[in-house]
Coordinates of C-alpha atoms in Angstrom, one line a residue:
X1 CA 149.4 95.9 143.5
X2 CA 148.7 96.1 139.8
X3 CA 148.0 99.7 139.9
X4 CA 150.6 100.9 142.2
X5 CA 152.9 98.9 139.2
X6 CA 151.3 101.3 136.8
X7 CA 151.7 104.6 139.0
X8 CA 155.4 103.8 139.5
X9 CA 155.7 103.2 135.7
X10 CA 154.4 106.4 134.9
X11 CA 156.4 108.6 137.1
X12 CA 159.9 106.6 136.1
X13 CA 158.6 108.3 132.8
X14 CA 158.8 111.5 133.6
X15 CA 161.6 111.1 135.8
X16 CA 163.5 109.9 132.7
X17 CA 162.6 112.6 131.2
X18 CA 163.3 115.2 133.3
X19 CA 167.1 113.2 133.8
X20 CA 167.5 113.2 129.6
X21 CA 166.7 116.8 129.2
X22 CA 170.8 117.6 130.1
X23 CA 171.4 115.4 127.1
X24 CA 169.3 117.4 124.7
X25 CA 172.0 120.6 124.6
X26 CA 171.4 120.9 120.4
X27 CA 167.8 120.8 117.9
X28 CA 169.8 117.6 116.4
X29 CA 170.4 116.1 119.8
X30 CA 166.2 117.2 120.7
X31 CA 165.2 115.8 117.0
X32 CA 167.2 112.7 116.7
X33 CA 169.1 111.9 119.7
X34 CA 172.6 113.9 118.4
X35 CA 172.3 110.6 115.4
X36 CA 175.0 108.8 118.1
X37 CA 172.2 105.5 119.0
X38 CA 174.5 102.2 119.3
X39 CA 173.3 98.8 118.0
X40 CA 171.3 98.2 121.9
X41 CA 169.5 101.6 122.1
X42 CA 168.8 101.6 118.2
X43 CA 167.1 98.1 118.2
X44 CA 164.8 99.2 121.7
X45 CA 164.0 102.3 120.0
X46 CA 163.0 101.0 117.1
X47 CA 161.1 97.9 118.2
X48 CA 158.9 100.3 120.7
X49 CA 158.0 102.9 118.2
X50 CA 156.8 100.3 115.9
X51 CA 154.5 98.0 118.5
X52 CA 151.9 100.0 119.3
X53 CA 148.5 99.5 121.5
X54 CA 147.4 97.9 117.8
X55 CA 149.8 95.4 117.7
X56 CA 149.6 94.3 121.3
X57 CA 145.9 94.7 122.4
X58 CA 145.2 94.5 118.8
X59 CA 147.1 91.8 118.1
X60 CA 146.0 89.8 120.8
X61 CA 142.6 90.5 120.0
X62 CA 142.7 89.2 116.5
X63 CA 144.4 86.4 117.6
X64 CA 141.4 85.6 119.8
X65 CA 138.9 86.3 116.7
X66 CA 141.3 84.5 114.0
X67 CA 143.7 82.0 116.6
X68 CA 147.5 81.7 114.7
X69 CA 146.3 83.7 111.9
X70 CA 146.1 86.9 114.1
X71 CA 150.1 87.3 113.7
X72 CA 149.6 88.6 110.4
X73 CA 149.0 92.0 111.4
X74 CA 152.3 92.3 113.6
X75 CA 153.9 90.2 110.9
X76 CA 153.6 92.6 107.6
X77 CA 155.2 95.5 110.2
X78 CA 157.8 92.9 110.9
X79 CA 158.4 92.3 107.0
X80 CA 158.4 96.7 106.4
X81 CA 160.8 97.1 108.7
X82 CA 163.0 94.2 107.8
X83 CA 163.3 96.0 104.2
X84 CA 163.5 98.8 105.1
X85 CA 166.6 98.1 107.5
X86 CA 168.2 95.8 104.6
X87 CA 167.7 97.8 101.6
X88 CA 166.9 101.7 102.2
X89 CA 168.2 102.1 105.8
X90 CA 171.7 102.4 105.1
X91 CA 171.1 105.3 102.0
X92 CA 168.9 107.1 104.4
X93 CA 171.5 107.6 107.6
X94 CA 173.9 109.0 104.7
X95 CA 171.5 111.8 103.9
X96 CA 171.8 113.8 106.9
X97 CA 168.5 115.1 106.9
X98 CA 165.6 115.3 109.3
X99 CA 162.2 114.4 107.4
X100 CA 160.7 112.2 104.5
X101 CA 160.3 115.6 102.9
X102 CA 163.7 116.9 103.1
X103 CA 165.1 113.1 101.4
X104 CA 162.6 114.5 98.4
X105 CA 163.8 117.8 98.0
X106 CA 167.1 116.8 97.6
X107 CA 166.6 113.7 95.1
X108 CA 164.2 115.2 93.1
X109 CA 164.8 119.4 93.6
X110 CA 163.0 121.7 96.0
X111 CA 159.6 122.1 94.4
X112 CA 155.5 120.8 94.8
X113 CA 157.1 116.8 95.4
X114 CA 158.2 118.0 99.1
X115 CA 155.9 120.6 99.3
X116 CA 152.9 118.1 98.4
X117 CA 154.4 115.4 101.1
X118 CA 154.8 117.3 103.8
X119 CA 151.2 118.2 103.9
X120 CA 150.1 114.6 103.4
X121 CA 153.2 113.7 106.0
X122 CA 151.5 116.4 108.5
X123 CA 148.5 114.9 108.5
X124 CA 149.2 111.1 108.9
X125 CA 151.2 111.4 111.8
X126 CA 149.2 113.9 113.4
X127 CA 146.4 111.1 113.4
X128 CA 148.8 108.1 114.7
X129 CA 149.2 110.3 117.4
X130 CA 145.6 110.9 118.0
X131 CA 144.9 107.4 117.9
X132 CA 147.6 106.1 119.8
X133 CA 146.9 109.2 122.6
X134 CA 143.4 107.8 122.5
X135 CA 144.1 104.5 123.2
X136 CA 145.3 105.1 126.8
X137 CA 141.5 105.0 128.0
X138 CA 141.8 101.3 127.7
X139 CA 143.2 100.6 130.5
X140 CA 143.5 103.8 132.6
X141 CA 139.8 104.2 132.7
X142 CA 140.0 100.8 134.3
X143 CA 142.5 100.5 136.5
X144 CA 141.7 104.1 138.1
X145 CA 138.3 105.9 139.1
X146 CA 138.6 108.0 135.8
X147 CA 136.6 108.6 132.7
X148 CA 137.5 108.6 128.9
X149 CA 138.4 112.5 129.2
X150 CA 140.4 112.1 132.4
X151 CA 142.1 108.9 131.3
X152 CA 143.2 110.8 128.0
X153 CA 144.6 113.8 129.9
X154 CA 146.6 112.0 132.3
X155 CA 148.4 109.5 129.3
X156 CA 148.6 113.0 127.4
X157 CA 149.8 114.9 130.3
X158 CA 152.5 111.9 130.9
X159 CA 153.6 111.0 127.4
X160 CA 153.7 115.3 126.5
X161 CA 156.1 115.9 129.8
X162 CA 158.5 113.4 128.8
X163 CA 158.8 114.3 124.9
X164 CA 158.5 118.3 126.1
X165 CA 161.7 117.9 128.0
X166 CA 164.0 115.9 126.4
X167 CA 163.0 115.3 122.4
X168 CA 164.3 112.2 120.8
X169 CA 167.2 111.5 123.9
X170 CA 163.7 111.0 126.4
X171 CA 161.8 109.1 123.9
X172 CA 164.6 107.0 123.5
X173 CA 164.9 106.2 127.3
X174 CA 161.8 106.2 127.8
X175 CA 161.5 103.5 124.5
X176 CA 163.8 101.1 126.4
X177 CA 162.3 101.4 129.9
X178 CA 158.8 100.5 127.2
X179 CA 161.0 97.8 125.5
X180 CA 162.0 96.4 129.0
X181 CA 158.5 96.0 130.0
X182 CA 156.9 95.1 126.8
X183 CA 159.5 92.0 126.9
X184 CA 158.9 90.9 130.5
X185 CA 155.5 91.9 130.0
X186 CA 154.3 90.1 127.2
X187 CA 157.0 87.1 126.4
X188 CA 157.7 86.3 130.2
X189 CA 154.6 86.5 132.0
X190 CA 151.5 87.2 129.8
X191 CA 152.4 84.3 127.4
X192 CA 153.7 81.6 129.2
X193 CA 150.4 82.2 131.7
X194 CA 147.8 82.3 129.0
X195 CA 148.9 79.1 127.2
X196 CA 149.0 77.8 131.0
X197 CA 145.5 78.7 131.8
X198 CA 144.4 76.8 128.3
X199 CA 146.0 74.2 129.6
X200 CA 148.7 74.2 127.2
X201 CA 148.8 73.0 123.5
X202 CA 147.0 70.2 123.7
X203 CA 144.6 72.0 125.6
X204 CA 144.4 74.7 123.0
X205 CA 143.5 71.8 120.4
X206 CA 140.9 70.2 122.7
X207 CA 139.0 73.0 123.2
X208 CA 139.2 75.1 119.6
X209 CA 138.3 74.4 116.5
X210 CA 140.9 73.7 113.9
X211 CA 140.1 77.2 112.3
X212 CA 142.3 78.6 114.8
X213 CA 145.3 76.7 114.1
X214 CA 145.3 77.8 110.0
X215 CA 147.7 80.6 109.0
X216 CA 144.9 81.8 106.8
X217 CA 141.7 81.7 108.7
X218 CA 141.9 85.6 108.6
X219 CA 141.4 85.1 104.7
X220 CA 144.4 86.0 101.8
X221 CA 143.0 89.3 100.5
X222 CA 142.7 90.7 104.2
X223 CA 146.1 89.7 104.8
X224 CA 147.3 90.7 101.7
X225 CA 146.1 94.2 102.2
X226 CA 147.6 94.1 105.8
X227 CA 151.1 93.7 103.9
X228 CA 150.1 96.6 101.7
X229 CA 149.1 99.5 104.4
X230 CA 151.5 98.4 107.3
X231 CA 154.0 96.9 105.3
X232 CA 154.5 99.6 103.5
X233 CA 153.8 101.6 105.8
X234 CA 156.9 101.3 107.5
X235 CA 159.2 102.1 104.5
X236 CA 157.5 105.9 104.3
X237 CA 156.3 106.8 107.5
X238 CA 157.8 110.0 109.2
X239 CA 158.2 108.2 112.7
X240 CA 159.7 105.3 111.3
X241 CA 162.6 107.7 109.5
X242 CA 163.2 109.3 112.3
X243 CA 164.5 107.0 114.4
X244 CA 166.5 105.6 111.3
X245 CA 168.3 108.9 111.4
X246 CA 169.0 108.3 115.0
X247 CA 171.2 105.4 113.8
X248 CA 175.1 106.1 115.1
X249 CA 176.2 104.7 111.4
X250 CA 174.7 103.4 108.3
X251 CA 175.4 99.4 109.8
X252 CA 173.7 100.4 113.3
X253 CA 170.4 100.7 110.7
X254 CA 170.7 98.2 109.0
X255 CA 171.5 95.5 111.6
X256 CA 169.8 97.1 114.7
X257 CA 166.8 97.4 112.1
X258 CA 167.2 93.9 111.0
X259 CA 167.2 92.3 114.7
X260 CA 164.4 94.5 115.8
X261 CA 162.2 93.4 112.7
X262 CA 162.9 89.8 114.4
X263 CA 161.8 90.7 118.0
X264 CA 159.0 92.7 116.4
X265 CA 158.1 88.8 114.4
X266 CA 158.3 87.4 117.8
X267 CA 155.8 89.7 119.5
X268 CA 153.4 88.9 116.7
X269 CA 153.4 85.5 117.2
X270 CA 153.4 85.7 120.7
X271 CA 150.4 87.8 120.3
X272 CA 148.3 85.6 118.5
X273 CA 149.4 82.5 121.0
X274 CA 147.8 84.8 123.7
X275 CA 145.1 85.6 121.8
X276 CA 144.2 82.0 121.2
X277 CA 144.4 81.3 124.8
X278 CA 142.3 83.9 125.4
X279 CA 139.7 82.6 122.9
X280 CA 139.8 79.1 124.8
X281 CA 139.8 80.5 128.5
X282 CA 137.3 83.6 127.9
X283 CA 135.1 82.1 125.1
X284 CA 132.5 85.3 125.7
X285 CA 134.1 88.3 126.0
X286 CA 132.1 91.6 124.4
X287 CA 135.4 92.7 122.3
X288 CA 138.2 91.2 121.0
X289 CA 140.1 93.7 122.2
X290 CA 139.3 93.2 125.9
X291 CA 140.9 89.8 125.8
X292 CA 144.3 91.6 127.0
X293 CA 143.5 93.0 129.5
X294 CA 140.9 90.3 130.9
X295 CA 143.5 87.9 130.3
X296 CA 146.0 90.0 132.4
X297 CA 144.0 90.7 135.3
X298 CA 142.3 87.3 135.6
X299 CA 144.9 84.5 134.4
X300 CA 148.3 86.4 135.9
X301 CA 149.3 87.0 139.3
X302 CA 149.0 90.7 141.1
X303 CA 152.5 92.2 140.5
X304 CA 152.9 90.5 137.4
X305 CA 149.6 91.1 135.8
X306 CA 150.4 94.7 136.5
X307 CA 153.8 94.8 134.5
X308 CA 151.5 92.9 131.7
X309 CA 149.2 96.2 132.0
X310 CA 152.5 98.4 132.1
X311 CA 153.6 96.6 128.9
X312 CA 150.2 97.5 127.2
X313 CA 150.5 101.6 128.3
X314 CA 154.2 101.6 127.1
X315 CA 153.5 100.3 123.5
X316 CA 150.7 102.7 123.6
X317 CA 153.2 105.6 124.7
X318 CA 156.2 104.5 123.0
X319 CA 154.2 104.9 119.5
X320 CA 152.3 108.4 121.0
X321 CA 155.3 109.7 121.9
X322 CA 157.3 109.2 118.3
X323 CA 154.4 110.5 116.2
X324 CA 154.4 113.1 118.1
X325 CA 157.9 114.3 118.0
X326 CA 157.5 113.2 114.2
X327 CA 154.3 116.0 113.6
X328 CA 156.5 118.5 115.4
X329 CA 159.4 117.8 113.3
X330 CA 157.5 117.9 110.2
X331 CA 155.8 121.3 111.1
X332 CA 159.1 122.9 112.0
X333 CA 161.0 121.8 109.1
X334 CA 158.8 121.6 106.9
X335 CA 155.2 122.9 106.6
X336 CA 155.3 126.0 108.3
X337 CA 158.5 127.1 106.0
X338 CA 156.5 126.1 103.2
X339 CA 153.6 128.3 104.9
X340 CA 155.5 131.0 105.2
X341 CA 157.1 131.3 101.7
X342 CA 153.7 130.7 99.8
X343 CA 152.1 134.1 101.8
X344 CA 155.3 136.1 100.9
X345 CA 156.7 136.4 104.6
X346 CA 160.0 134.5 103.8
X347 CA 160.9 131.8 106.0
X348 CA 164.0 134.1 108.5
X349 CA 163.5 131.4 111.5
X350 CA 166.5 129.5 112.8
X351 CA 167.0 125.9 114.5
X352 CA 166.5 126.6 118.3
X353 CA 166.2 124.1 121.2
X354 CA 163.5 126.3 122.4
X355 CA 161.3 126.5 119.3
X356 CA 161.6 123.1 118.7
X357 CA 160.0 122.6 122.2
X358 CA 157.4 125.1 121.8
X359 CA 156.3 123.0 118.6
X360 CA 156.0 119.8 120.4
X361 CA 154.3 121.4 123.5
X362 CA 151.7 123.0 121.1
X363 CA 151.5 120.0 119.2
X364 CA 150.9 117.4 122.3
X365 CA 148.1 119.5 123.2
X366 CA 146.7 119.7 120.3
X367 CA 146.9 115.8 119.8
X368 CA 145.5 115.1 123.2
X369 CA 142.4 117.6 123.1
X370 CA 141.8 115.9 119.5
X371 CA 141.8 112.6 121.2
X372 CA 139.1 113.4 123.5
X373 CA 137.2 115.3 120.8
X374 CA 136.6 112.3 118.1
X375 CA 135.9 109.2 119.0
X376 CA 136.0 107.4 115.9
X377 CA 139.7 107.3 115.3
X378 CA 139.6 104.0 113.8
X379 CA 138.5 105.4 110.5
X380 CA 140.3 108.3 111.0
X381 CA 143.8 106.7 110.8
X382 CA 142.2 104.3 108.1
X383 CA 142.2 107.2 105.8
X384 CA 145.5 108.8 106.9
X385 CA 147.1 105.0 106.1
X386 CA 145.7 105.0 102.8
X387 CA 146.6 108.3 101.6
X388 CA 150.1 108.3 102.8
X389 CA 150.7 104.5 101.3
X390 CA 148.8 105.3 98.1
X391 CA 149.7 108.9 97.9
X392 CA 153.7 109.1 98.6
X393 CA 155.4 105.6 98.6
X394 CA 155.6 105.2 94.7
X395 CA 156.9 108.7 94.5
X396 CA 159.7 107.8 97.8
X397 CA 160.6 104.4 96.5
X398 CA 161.0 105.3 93.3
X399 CA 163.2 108.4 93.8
X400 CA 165.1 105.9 96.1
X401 CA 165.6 102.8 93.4
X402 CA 164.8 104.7 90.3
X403 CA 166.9 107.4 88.7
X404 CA 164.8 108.5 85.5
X405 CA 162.2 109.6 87.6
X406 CA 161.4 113.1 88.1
X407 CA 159.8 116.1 90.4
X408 CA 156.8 116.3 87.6
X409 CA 156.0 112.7 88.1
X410 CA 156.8 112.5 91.6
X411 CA 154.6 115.5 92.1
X412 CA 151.3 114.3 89.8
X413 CA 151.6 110.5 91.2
X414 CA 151.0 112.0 94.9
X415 CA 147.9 113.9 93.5
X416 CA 146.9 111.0 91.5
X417 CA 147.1 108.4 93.8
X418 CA 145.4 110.5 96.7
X419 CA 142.7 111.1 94.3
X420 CA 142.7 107.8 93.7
X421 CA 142.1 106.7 97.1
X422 CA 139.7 109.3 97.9
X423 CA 137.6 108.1 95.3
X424 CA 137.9 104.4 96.0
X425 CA 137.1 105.3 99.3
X426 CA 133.6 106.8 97.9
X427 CA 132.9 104.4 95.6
X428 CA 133.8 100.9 98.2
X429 CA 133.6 102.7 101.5
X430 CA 136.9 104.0 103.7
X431 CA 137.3 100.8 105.4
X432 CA 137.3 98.9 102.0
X433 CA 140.7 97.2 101.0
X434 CA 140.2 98.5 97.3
X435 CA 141.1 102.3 97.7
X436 CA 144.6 101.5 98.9
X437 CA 145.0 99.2 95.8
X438 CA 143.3 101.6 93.2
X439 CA 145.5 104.9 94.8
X440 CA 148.6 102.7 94.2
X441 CA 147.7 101.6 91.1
X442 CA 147.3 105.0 89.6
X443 CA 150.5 106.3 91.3
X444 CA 152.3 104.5 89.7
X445 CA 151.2 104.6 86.4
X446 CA 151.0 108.1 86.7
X447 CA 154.4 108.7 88.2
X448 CA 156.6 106.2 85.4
X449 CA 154.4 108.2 82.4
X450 CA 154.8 111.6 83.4
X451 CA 158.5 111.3 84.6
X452 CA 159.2 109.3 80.5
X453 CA 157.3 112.0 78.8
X454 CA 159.0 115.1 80.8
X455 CA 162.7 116.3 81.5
X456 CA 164.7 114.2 83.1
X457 CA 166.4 115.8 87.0
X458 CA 168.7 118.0 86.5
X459 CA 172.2 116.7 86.7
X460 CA 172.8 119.1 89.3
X461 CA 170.4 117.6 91.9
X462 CA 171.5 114.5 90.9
X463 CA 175.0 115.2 91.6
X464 CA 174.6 116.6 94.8
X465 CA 171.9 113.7 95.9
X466 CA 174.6 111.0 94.8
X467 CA 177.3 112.7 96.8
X468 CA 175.2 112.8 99.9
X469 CA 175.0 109.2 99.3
X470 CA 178.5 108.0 99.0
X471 CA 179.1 109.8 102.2
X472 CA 182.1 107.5 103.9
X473 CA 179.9 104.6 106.5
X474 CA 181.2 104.4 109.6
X475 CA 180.0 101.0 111.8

């Protein structure tokens, strides 16, 4: 029962794709769903592309290592998006534009600052793709008679179909059928079953140690860091952008942002609940990260458990699917323009439905046959993280909330603070918390001296970046 839930999940997927294709008519229909999403679609969308297979079979499984203080992964991506929903979500929608790049080039003047970020933009969600793409072996290599390779291909083969067809108006359908299941999945079956099977709170108590009951057990500077890479995260990242700029209006953003930062809360607590469950019901498991599905094959009921399992593939593919429409976004618009003008060739292409699909054909392949090639995707995306926090948010924030600074400082704080991380990485190792800290540090020293001791923006880009931004909101 459990896997016929999955097969029928799957091909709904590409059904809806297939169906949302006729919506895609334009490249800003195929990039960001025409920019029409309504409070409903905006929230689902946005609360999908955000919970990945790290914040549920992740967060589960740190909630069975740590008990409460598990939520503290989901939790700082719950805190990123709220700010970035409250504060920069409304700007943003104004802006018109397609990439973190293009927001660069307009604030601070075409020149090395976009040119720099795209590159570092490229690569970061190139590797959420991987890793998300990689994750599918989890569970299809165990519900069907398949290997790592074959379980890879068929969530590749899936999740590339659907974003092929349609762009941003499948990924968004496809994101709410996700949401849909993710809810049932995790908050109506998975939970109150897990807590059941512990025998409930008191049951939870009796047979764990208080350790799992402190908000802190996971230790401050670990969850301080978590704050720093995924918190911040959020307010950068390429995938996260783009479905702001599917936003209908600047107050769609901000308040479809707001109330999925809440649900996205939720699911972080829930998480950790599920994970402590876990911990008291399956005290042995080999990995933390088993305790999801282990918990939803053995503690739900068949048909339920396998909507639980469904729940697990769609955050997986609902976070796949918007990194990789976010890689083929930022290669179209940006880096292979930027390509073409440094060789002399002149960039003479034009926005086209076709090309864009023929980018994010070429670009799911590539992202699954890297999945199956490197295993250790872990530390790959560890690095990617890093550099993209400590490299680019200074120079994005700041150009956001502060008008003295400039391209020159925007350009030599995303050197600076890439060096910077590279070299913390070296010294304290890549999964160390310092590098991030010591990248940011330097980018932001770098990035206020630089931009005092140089020319301030021409009042022409500023002009034309403040009239962008007083563009008339429509809720």
């Amino acid at each position: 029962m459990n896997v016929a839930i999955i097969v029928l999940y799957l091909v709904a997927m590409v059904a809806i794709g297939l169906w949302a294709a006729r919506r895609a008519s334009t490249t800003e229909d195929y990039r960001v769903a025409g920019r029409r999403l309504g409070p409903f679609f905006y929230t689902g969308t946005m609360s999908a592309v955000v919970l990945g297979g790290a914040s549920t079979v992740g967060g589960i499984g740190l909630g069975y290592t740590y008990g409460i203080s598990g939520m503290w992964l989901v939790l700082a991506i719950a805190i990123g998006l709220l700010i970035l929903s409250v504060v920069f979500a409304g700007r943003l929608t104004r802006l018109r534009i397609y990439t973190v790049s293009q927001m660069l080039g307009l604030r601070y003047g075409e020149g090395i600052a976009s040119r720099v970020s795209s590159v570092v933009m490229l690569a970061y969600t190139l590797m959420l793709a991987v890793t998300s793409t990689s994750a599918y072996a989890s569970i299809f290599s165990v519900l069907f008679p398949i290997d790592r390779t074959g379980a890879i291909l068929l969530g590749g083969l899936i999740v590339v179909s659907y974003s092929v067809l349609g762009g941003m108006w499948s990924i968004t359908l496809t994101d709410m059928m996700q949401f849909l299941f993710m809810t049932v999945g995790i908050f109506l079956s998975l939970l109150p079953f897990s807590l059941s099977a512990a025998g409930g709170w008191s049951g939870l108590t009796e047979r764990l140690d208080a350790t799992f009951f402190a908000v802190d057990s996971m230790g401050l500077q670990s969850i301080a860091t978590m704050f720093v890479v995924y918190g911040f995260g959020m307010l950068i990242g390429q995938d996260i952008w783009q479905r702001v700029f599917t936003a209908r209006s600047p107050g769609v953003a901000r308040w479809g942002g707001l109330s999925a930062a809440v649900y996205v809360a939720l699911y972080g607590v829930a998480g950790a609940l599920i994970g402590t469950a876990a911990a008291a019901v399956l005290p042995v498991l080999e990995s933390p990260d088993d305790a999801f599905a282990m918990m939803a094959q053995e503690h739900v009921p068949a048909g339920l458990g396998g909507v639980v399992l469904a729940a697990g593939v769609a955050a997986m593919m609902s976070t796949a699917s918007g990194a990789l429409i976010a890689s083929a976004t930022v290669a179209r618009v940006d880096v292979v323009p930027l390509i073409k003008t440094l060789i002399g060739s002149g960039d003479e292409s034009r926005p086209s439905l076709r090309g864009d699909r023929a980018y994010l054909l070429v670009f799911g392949v590539l992202v699954t046959l890297a999945s199956i090639l490197v295993s250790d995707v872990v530390t790959a995306l560890t690095i990617a993280y890093d550099i993209l926090v400590g490299g680019l948010l200074v120079a994005i924030l700041g150009g956001l909330v502060w008008r003295r600074g400039n391209a020159l400082g925007a350009a030599w704080s995303m050197v600076a603070g890439s060096v910077g991380v590279v070299i913390g990485m070296f010294a304290f190792g890549v999964m160390a918390n310092a590098p991030i800290y010591i990248g940011l540090g330097v980018s932001a020293v770098v990035y206020v001296v630089v931009s005092l001791a140089s020319g301030r923006t021409d009042d022409a880009v500023l002009e034309a970046w403040d009239r962008r931004l007083a563009a008339k909101e429509v809720n």
